[in-house]
Amino acid sequence: MDTLILLRHGKSAYPDKVKDHDRPLAQRGIRQAALAGKAIRRYGHVVDLVLCSTAERARATLDQAAVDAPVRYIPKLYGATGEQILTIVAAERGEAHTVLVVGHDPGLAEAAQILDPTFTFAKFPTSAFAVVEDGHAELHIPR
């Protein structure tokens, strides 16, 4: 795999009596997710495969980001640690050169830190993404 993109879901809403897994995006999260998709394309990343958490806010983030690639919804990405995320990527990537993972913190930050020990962001802001290439992770915060 040449490139791994780790995208945290957009800002979520907190409606009453809705389970964490089922929380939708807030209006801010909808805007953030669209900006994240534009930023990924602006940086020239062509995604070959998307691995997405089954949580509603992750799915909605992917929808708003409008990434044009095959998608696999992976239940185990919800709440996954960094090590678990990397294991899932290794098992699912096949021949993909650029894989986008849409998931949750702190697992995404942990995955970036495993691949690049100099990556110092302990927490991703919502809709931020890290691009990991050649053992170097760089965080991007779409505005």
Coordinates of C-alpha atoms in Angstrom, one line a residue, residues 12 31 44 48 60 74-76 81 87 90 93 102 114 118 121 124 129 132 134-135 140:
S12 CA -21.9 14.6 15.5
R31 CA -20.1 21.0 6.2
G44 CA -4.4 14.8 -5.5
D48 CA -8.8 2.9 -4.5
A60 CA -22.7 10.2 6.7
I74 CA -16.5 -2.8 8.6
P75 CA -18.3 -3.1 12.0
K76 CA -15.0 -3.7 13.8
T81 CA -7.7 0.7 18.5
T87 CA -4.9 -5.2 11.1
A90 CA -3.9 -5.2 6.1
R93 CA -6.7 -3.8 1.2
V102 CA -13.3 6.6 7.9
I114 CA 2.2 3.4 15.1
T118 CA 7.0 11.3 15.3
F121 CA -1.3 14.6 17.5
F124 CA -7.8 14.3 15.7
F129 CA -7.5 13.4 8.2
V132 CA 0.5 8.4 5.8
D134 CA 6.5 6.2 3.4
G135 CA 6.3 6.0 7.2
H140 CA -4.8 18.0 7.5

